[in-house]
Amino acid sequence: MQITVSTVSLTVDDVTASRRFFTTHLGYREIAAADGFASLTRGDAAVDIVLLRRGTEVPPAGRRDPHAAGTVLAFTVTGIEDEERRLRERGVALTLPLCKEPWGETSFQVTDPNGIVVRFVEWTAPEEVGEGA
């Protein structure tokens, strides 16, 4: 078996709002859509996204109504400071501001209109711990 793409399926109340957020702000493009459904891709290493309106009969019965709020999509990126600035300048609210950690992680996050958290992470070499610390 060879996996050719990874896709996450998210159940939301407003497919249009999430589709607009991901296509307008995060570089996704729509590749398929129908009533209560949108399939998005970027054409790079990012995971594809399928948005399903809550109650749609596509998922198994026990998975049709749970809302994707609380889901965190995490993307490892380069140029994180430029991306944070670009999103902020476009009016996207940061739900966690840019933060640099001593172990080498720089991150920030935004949240789409349906409560889907998108976390951006860039890794660098950890800070050196001084002697005697």
GROMACS .gro file of N, CA and C in nm:
model
  399
    1MET      N    1   0.084  -0.118   0.000
    1MET     CA    2   0.000   0.000   0.000
    1MET      C    3   0.088   0.124   0.000
    2GLN      N    4   0.044   0.226  -0.073
    2GLN     CA    5   0.108   0.357  -0.071
    2GLN      C    6   0.000   0.460  -0.040
    3ILE      N    7   0.020   0.539   0.065
    3ILE     CA    8  -0.074   0.647   0.096
    3ILE      C    9  -0.037   0.765   0.009
    4THR      N   10  -0.134   0.817  -0.064
    4THR     CA   11  -0.107   0.927  -0.157
    4THR      C   12  -0.149   1.062  -0.103
    5VAL      N   13  -0.239   1.064  -0.007
    5VAL     CA   14  -0.282   1.190   0.054
    5VAL      C   15  -0.348   1.157   0.187
    6SER      N   16  -0.341   1.250   0.281
    6SER     CA   17  -0.412   1.236   0.408
    6SER      C   18  -0.523   1.340   0.412
    7THR      N   19  -0.637   1.300   0.464
    7THR     CA   20  -0.753   1.388   0.470
    7THR      C   21  -0.815   1.379   0.608
    8VAL      N   22  -0.856   1.493   0.661
    8VAL     CA   23  -0.930   1.496   0.786
    8VAL      C   24  -1.072   1.540   0.752
    9SER      N   25  -1.170   1.473   0.810
    9SER     CA   26  -1.310   1.507   0.789
    9SER      C   27  -1.362   1.575   0.915
   10LEU      N   28  -1.417   1.696   0.897
   10LEU     CA   29  -1.463   1.776   1.010
   10LEU      C   30  -1.612   1.803   0.997
   11THR      N   31  -1.687   1.776   1.102
   11THR     CA   32  -1.830   1.801   1.103
   11THR      C   33  -1.854   1.938   1.165
   12VAL      N   34  -1.920   2.025   1.089
   12VAL     CA   35  -1.941   2.164   1.131
   12VAL      C   36  -2.086   2.204   1.107
   13ASP      N   37  -2.128   2.312   1.171
   13ASP     CA   38  -2.262   2.365   1.148
   13ASP      C   39  -2.271   2.442   1.017
   14ASP      N   40  -2.166   2.516   0.984
   14ASP     CA   41  -2.170   2.604   0.867
   14ASP      C   42  -2.052   2.573   0.775
   15VAL      N   43  -2.076   2.484   0.678
   15VAL     CA   44  -1.972   2.444   0.583
   15VAL      C   45  -1.919   2.564   0.507
   16THR      N   46  -2.007   2.653   0.465
   16THR     CA   47  -1.966   2.770   0.387
   16THR      C   48  -1.869   2.859   0.464
   17ALA      N   49  -1.895   2.881   0.593
   17ALA     CA   50  -1.807   2.967   0.674
   17ALA      C   51  -1.668   2.905   0.688
   18SER      N   52  -1.661   2.777   0.715
   18SER     CA   53  -1.530   2.712   0.727
   18SER      C   54  -1.459   2.706   0.592
   19ARG      N   55  -1.534   2.674   0.485
   19ARG     CA   56  -1.473   2.672   0.352
   19ARG      C   57  -1.415   2.809   0.318
   20ARG      N   58  -1.490   2.914   0.344
   20ARG     CA   59  -1.444   3.049   0.315
   20ARG      C   60  -1.318   3.083   0.397
   21PHE      N   61  -1.316   3.044   0.524
   21PHE     CA   62  -1.199   3.071   0.610
   21PHE      C   63  -1.075   3.002   0.556
   22PHE      N   64  -1.085   2.874   0.524
   22PHE     CA   65  -0.969   2.798   0.478
   22PHE      C   66  -0.923   2.841   0.339
   23THR      N   67  -1.016   2.878   0.252
   23THR     CA   68  -0.976   2.920   0.117
   23THR      C   69  -0.928   3.065   0.115
   24THR      N   70  -0.988   3.152   0.193
   24THR     CA   71  -0.950   3.293   0.194
   24THR      C   72  -0.820   3.317   0.269
   25HIS      N   73  -0.802   3.251   0.383
   25HIS     CA   74  -0.689   3.283   0.470
   25HIS      C   75  -0.575   3.182   0.469
   26LEU      N   76  -0.603   3.056   0.438
   26LEU     CA   77  -0.501   2.952   0.457
   26LEU      C   78  -0.457   2.884   0.328
   27GLY      N   79  -0.493   2.938   0.214
   27GLY     CA   80  -0.442   2.888   0.088
   27GLY      C   81  -0.504   2.761   0.035
   28TYR      N   82  -0.613   2.715   0.094
   28TYR     CA   83  -0.682   2.597   0.042
   28TYR      C   84  -0.765   2.636  -0.080
   29ARG      N   85  -0.795   2.536  -0.163
   29ARG     CA   86  -0.887   2.557  -0.275
   29ARG      C   87  -0.988   2.443  -0.273
   30GLU      N   88  -1.108   2.475  -0.315
   30GLU     CA   89  -1.215   2.377  -0.319
   30GLU      C   90  -1.198   2.286  -0.440
   31ILE      N   91  -1.207   2.155  -0.418
   31ILE     CA   92  -1.196   2.062  -0.531
   31ILE      C   93  -1.327   1.987  -0.557
   32ALA      N   94  -1.418   1.990  -0.460
   32ALA     CA   95  -1.550   1.930  -0.479
   32ALA      C   96  -1.644   1.991  -0.376
   33ALA      N   97  -1.771   2.001  -0.412
   33ALA     CA   98  -1.870   2.056  -0.319
   33ALA      C   99  -2.008   2.007  -0.357
   34ALA      N  100  -2.094   1.999  -0.259
   34ALA     CA  101  -2.235   1.966  -0.277
   34ALA      C  102  -2.306   2.024  -0.155
   35ASP      N  103  -2.436   2.006  -0.146
   35ASP     CA  104  -2.509   2.055  -0.031
   35ASP      C  105  -2.457   1.991   0.097
   36GLY      N  106  -2.404   2.072   0.187
   36GLY     CA  107  -2.354   2.022   0.315
   36GLY      C  108  -2.219   1.956   0.309
   37PHE      N  109  -2.143   1.981   0.203
   37PHE     CA  110  -2.015   1.912   0.184
   37PHE      C  111  -1.919   2.002   0.106
   38ALA      N  112  -1.792   2.002   0.145
   38ALA     CA  113  -1.686   2.067   0.066
   38ALA      C  114  -1.557   1.990   0.089
   39SER      N  115  -1.482   1.970  -0.018
   39SER     CA  116  -1.352   1.905  -0.011
   39SER      C  117  -1.247   2.008  -0.050
   40LEU      N  118  -1.146   2.025   0.035
   40LEU     CA  119  -1.044   2.128   0.016
   40LEU      C  120  -0.905   2.067   0.009
   41THR      N  121  -0.817   2.128  -0.069
   41THR     CA  122  -0.678   2.084  -0.079
   41THR      C  123  -0.589   2.206  -0.096
   42ARG      N  124  -0.460   2.188  -0.073
   42ARG     CA  125  -0.363   2.294  -0.093
   42ARG      C  126  -0.262   2.260  -0.202
   43GLY      N  127  -0.239   2.133  -0.228
   43GLY     CA  128  -0.141   2.093  -0.327
   43GLY      C  129   0.000   2.084  -0.270
   44ASP      N  130   0.014   2.095  -0.139
   44ASP     CA  131   0.145   2.075  -0.076
   44ASP      C  132   0.130   1.965   0.029
   45ALA      N  133   0.213   1.966   0.129
   45ALA     CA  134   0.211   1.859   0.229
   45ALA      C  135   0.099   1.873   0.331
   46ALA      N  136   0.022   1.982   0.326
   46ALA     CA  137  -0.087   1.999   0.421
   46ALA      C  138  -0.193   1.892   0.401
   47VAL      N  139  -0.257   1.854   0.508
   47VAL     CA  140  -0.364   1.756   0.501
   47VAL      C  141  -0.482   1.816   0.425
   48ASP      N  142  -0.548   1.736   0.343
   48ASP     CA  143  -0.671   1.780   0.279
   48ASP      C  144  -0.781   1.784   0.385
   49ILE      N  145  -0.885   1.863   0.358
   49ILE     CA  146  -0.993   1.880   0.454
   49ILE      C  147  -1.126   1.853   0.384
   50VAL      N  148  -1.208   1.770   0.448
   50VAL     CA  149  -1.345   1.752   0.405
   50VAL      C  150  -1.433   1.812   0.514
   51LEU      N  151  -1.520   1.902   0.474
   51LEU     CA  152  -1.614   1.965   0.567
   51LEU      C  153  -1.752   1.905   0.542
   52LEU      N  154  -1.813   1.856   0.648
   52LEU     CA  155  -1.947   1.798   0.640
   52LEU      C  156  -2.040   1.872   0.734
   53ARG      N  157  -2.157   1.907   0.687
   53ARG     CA  158  -2.255   1.971   0.774
   53ARG      C  159  -2.307   1.869   0.874
   54ARG      N  160  -2.318   1.912   0.998
   54ARG     CA  161  -2.370   1.825   1.105
   54ARG      C  162  -2.504   1.767   1.065
   55GLY      N  163  -2.519   1.638   1.088
   55GLY     CA  164  -2.643   1.569   1.056
   55GLY      C  165  -2.643   1.503   0.919
   56THR      N  166  -2.542   1.535   0.837
   56THR     CA  167  -2.531   1.473   0.705
   56THR      C  168  -2.519   1.322   0.723
   57GLU      N  169  -2.581   1.246   0.635
   57GLU     CA  170  -2.586   1.101   0.651
   57GLU      C  171  -2.463   1.028   0.601
   58VAL      N  172  -2.357   1.100   0.565
   58VAL     CA  173  -2.236   1.035   0.515
   58VAL      C  174  -2.162   0.959   0.626
   59PRO      N  175  -2.134   1.022   0.741
   59PRO     CA  176  -2.066   0.945   0.847
   59PRO      C  177  -2.159   0.840   0.907
   60PRO      N  178  -2.103   0.741   0.976
   60PRO     CA  179  -2.187   0.644   1.046
   60PRO      C  180  -2.279   0.715   1.146
   61ALA      N  181  -2.390   0.653   1.179
   61ALA     CA  182  -2.494   0.716   1.263
   61ALA      C  183  -2.438   0.781   1.390
   62GLY      N  184  -2.348   0.719   1.458
   62GLY     CA  185  -2.295   0.774   1.583
   62GLY      C  186  -2.199   0.891   1.564
   63ARG      N  187  -2.161   0.921   1.440
   63ARG     CA  188  -2.063   1.027   1.413
   63ARG      C  189  -2.123   1.145   1.336
   64ARG      N  190  -2.254   1.149   1.317
   64ARG     CA  191  -2.317   1.252   1.234
   64ARG      C  192  -2.336   1.385   1.305
   65ASP      N  193  -2.355   1.383   1.435
   65ASP     CA  194  -2.389   1.505   1.506
   65ASP      C  195  -2.276   1.568   1.586
   66PRO      N  196  -2.175   1.492   1.629
   66PRO     CA  197  -2.068   1.559   1.705
   66PRO      C  198  -2.004   1.670   1.623
   67HIS      N  199  -1.985   1.781   1.686
   67HIS     CA  200  -1.929   1.900   1.622
   67HIS      C  201  -1.777   1.897   1.631
   68ALA      N  202  -1.710   1.948   1.528
   68ALA     CA  203  -1.563   1.947   1.525
   68ALA      C  204  -1.500   2.051   1.616
   69ALA      N  205  -1.580   2.135   1.683
   69ALA     CA  206  -1.523   2.234   1.775
   69ALA      C  207  -1.433   2.163   1.875
   70GLY      N  208  -1.320   2.219   1.902
   70GLY     CA  209  -1.223   2.156   1.991
   70GLY      C  210  -1.118   2.078   1.914
   71THR      N  211  -1.142   2.054   1.787
   71THR     CA  212  -1.043   1.988   1.702
   71THR      C  213  -0.928   2.085   1.677
   72VAL      N  214  -0.807   2.036   1.682
   72VAL     CA  215  -0.690   2.119   1.654
   72VAL      C  216  -0.621   2.062   1.530
   73LEU      N  217  -0.612   2.144   1.424
   73LEU     CA  218  -0.530   2.110   1.308
   73LEU      C  219  -0.396   2.177   1.331
   74ALA      N  220  -0.290   2.101   1.334
   74ALA     CA  221  -0.157   2.158   1.355
   74ALA      C  222  -0.075   2.143   1.228
   75PHE      N  223  -0.019   2.255   1.184
   75PHE     CA  224   0.065   2.257   1.065
   75PHE      C  225   0.206   2.299   1.103
   76THR      N  226   0.304   2.218   1.067
   76THR     CA  227   0.444   2.257   1.083
   76THR      C  228   0.479   2.337   0.958
   77VAL      N  229   0.530   2.458   0.980
   77VAL     CA  230   0.551   2.553   0.870
   77VAL      C  231   0.691   2.613   0.876
   78THR      N  232   0.725   2.686   0.772
   78THR     CA  233   0.842   2.773   0.772
   78THR      C  234   0.791   2.915   0.759
   79GLY      N  235   0.870   3.011   0.802
   79GLY     CA  236   0.831   3.151   0.790
   79GLY      C  237   0.713   3.187   0.879
   80ILE      N  238   0.711   3.133   0.999
   80ILE     CA  239   0.595   3.149   1.088
   80ILE      C  240   0.568   3.295   1.126
   81GLU      N  241   0.672   3.374   1.148
   81GLU     CA  242   0.650   3.514   1.186
   81GLU      C  243   0.584   3.592   1.074
   82ASP      N  244   0.626   3.567   0.950
   82ASP     CA  245   0.563   3.633   0.835
   82ASP      C  246   0.417   3.589   0.821
   83GLU      N  247   0.390   3.461   0.842
   83GLU     CA  248   0.253   3.411   0.830
   83GLU      C  249   0.163   3.469   0.939
   84GLU      N  250   0.214   3.477   1.060
   84GLU     CA  251   0.137   3.536   1.170
   84GLU      C  252   0.104   3.682   1.137
   85ARG      N  253   0.202   3.755   1.088
   85ARG     CA  254   0.181   3.896   1.052
   85ARG      C  255   0.079   3.909   0.938
   86ARG      N  256   0.091   3.825   0.836
   86ARG     CA  257  -0.001   3.828   0.722
   86ARG      C  258  -0.145   3.805   0.768
   87LEU      N  259  -0.167   3.702   0.849
   87LEU     CA  260  -0.302   3.671   0.896
   87LEU      C  261  -0.357   3.784   0.983
   88ARG      N  262  -0.273   3.835   1.073
   88ARG     CA  263  -0.315   3.944   1.160
   88ARG      C  264  -0.353   4.067   1.078
   89GLU      N  265  -0.271   4.100   0.977
   89GLU     CA  266  -0.299   4.216   0.892
   89GLU      C  267  -0.425   4.198   0.808
   90ARG      N  268  -0.464   4.072   0.782
   90ARG     CA  269  -0.587   4.045   0.707
   90ARG      C  270  -0.709   4.038   0.799
   91GLY      N  271  -0.689   4.066   0.927
   91GLY     CA  272  -0.800   4.071   1.020
   91GLY      C  273  -0.837   3.940   1.086
   92VAL      N  274  -0.752   3.837   1.072
   92VAL     CA  275  -0.779   3.710   1.137
   92VAL      C  276  -0.738   3.722   1.283
   93ALA      N  277  -0.831   3.694   1.373
   93ALA     CA  278  -0.803   3.703   1.516
   93ALA      C  279  -0.714   3.588   1.560
   94LEU      N  280  -0.609   3.621   1.634
   94LEU     CA  281  -0.522   3.518   1.691
   94LEU      C  282  -0.584   3.471   1.821
   95THR      N  283  -0.603   3.341   1.833
   95THR     CA  284  -0.657   3.288   1.958
   95THR      C  285  -0.547   3.243   2.053
   96LEU      N  286  -0.426   3.240   2.003
   96LEU     CA  287  -0.306   3.221   2.085
   96LEU      C  288  -0.196   3.298   2.013
   97PRO      N  289  -0.140   3.401   2.077
   97PRO     CA  290  -0.041   3.483   2.009
   97PRO      C  291   0.090   3.408   1.983
   98LEU      N  292   0.171   3.465   1.896
   98LEU     CA  293   0.301   3.408   1.863
   98LEU      C  294   0.381   3.391   1.991
   99CYS      N  295   0.434   3.271   2.009
   99CYS     CA  296   0.504   3.237   2.133
   99CYS      C  297   0.628   3.155   2.097
  100LYS      N  298   0.742   3.193   2.153
  100LYS     CA  299   0.866   3.118   2.132
  100LYS      C  300   0.902   3.046   2.261
  101GLU      N  301   0.920   2.915   2.250
  101GLU     CA  302   0.952   2.832   2.365
  101GLU      C  303   1.100   2.797   2.365
  102PRO      N  304   1.162   2.779   2.483
  102PRO     CA  305   1.305   2.749   2.490
  102PRO      C  306   1.343   2.615   2.429
  103TRP      N  307   1.248   2.524   2.411
  103TRP     CA  308   1.279   2.393   2.353
  103TRP      C  309   1.277   2.395   2.200
  104GLY      N  310   1.258   2.515   2.140
  104GLY     CA  311   1.270   2.527   1.995
  104GLY      C  312   1.140   2.539   1.919
  105GLU      N  313   1.030   2.550   1.989
  105GLU     CA  314   0.900   2.561   1.923
  105GLU      C  315   0.855   2.707   1.921
  106THR      N  316   0.819   2.755   1.803
  106THR     CA  317   0.752   2.883   1.789
  106THR      C  318   0.614   2.852   1.733
  107SER      N  319   0.510   2.910   1.793
  107SER     CA  320   0.375   2.875   1.748
  107SER      C  321   0.279   2.990   1.769
  108PHE      N  322   0.166   2.981   1.700
  108PHE     CA  323   0.050   3.065   1.725
  108PHE      C  324  -0.071   2.988   1.672
  109GLN      N  325  -0.190   3.035   1.708
  109GLN     CA  326  -0.308   2.967   1.656
  109GLN      C  327  -0.421   3.065   1.628
  110VAL      N  328  -0.506   3.022   1.536
  110VAL     CA  329  -0.627   3.094   1.499
  110VAL      C  330  -0.742   2.995   1.511
  111THR      N  331  -0.865   3.046   1.507
  111THR     CA  332  -0.982   2.958   1.515
  111THR      C  333  -1.080   2.997   1.406
  112ASP      N  334  -1.129   2.899   1.333
  112ASP     CA  335  -1.223   2.926   1.224
  112ASP      C  336  -1.362   2.956   1.281
  113PRO      N  337  -1.457   3.001   1.200
  113PRO     CA  338  -1.590   3.038   1.249
  113PRO      C  339  -1.667   2.924   1.316
  114ASN      N  340  -1.630   2.798   1.291
  114ASN     CA  341  -1.696   2.685   1.354
  114ASN      C  342  -1.622   2.631   1.476
  115GLY      N  343  -1.519   2.701   1.520
  115GLY     CA  344  -1.446   2.660   1.639
  115GLY      C  345  -1.330   2.565   1.613
  116ILE      N  346  -1.291   2.545   1.487
  116ILE     CA  347  -1.177   2.460   1.456
  116ILE      C  348  -1.050   2.539   1.479
  117VAL      N  349  -0.966   2.491   1.568
  117VAL     CA  350  -0.840   2.558   1.600
  117VAL      C  351  -0.735   2.515   1.498
  118VAL      N  352  -0.666   2.614   1.443
  118VAL     CA  353  -0.556   2.588   1.351
  118VAL      C  354  -0.430   2.640   1.417
  119ARG      N  355  -0.340   2.549   1.445
  119ARG     CA  356  -0.215   2.582   1.515
  119ARG      C  357  -0.100   2.573   1.416
  120PHE      N  358  -0.017   2.676   1.414
  120PHE     CA  359   0.101   2.681   1.328
  120PHE      C  360   0.224   2.667   1.416
  121VAL      N  361   0.315   2.579   1.377
  121VAL     CA  362   0.435   2.552   1.456
  121VAL      C  363   0.557   2.555   1.365
  122GLU      N  364   0.662   2.619   1.411
  122GLU     CA  365   0.791   2.615   1.343
  122GLU      C  366   0.894   2.572   1.445
  123TRP      N  367   0.980   2.479   1.406
  123TRP     CA  368   1.081   2.425   1.497
  123TRP      C  369   1.218   2.481   1.463
  124THR      N  370   1.292   2.517   1.566
  124THR     CA  371   1.430   2.562   1.552
  124THR      C  372   1.512   2.489   1.658
  125ALA      N  373   1.643   2.508   1.653
  125ALA     CA  374   1.729   2.445   1.754
  125ALA      C  375   1.692   2.502   1.892
  126PRO      N  376   1.684   2.417   1.993
  126PRO     CA  377   1.654   2.466   2.128
  126PRO      C  378   1.761   2.565   2.175
  127GLU      N  379   1.720   2.657   2.262
  127GLU     CA  380   1.814   2.752   2.320
  127GLU      C  381   1.913   2.676   2.407
  128GLU      N  382   2.036   2.723   2.405
  128GLU     CA  383   2.138   2.661   2.489
  128GLU      C  384   2.111   2.698   2.635
  129VAL      N  385   2.120   2.599   2.722
  129VAL     CA  386   2.104   2.622   2.864
  129VAL      C  387   2.241   2.663   2.919
  130GLY      N  388   2.245   2.775   2.987
  130GLY     CA  389   2.371   2.826   3.041
  130GLY      C  390   2.427   2.735   3.149
  131GLU      N  391   2.558   2.743   3.171
  131GLU     CA  392   2.621   2.662   3.274
  131GLU      C  393   2.567   2.702   3.411
  132GLY      N  394   2.552   2.605   3.495
  132GLY     CA  395   2.506   2.630   3.631
  132GLY      C  396   2.355   2.640   3.639
  133ALA      N  397   2.288   2.619   3.528
  133ALA     CA  398   2.140   2.629   3.531
  133ALA      C  399   2.081   2.498   3.573
   0.00000   0.00000   0.00000
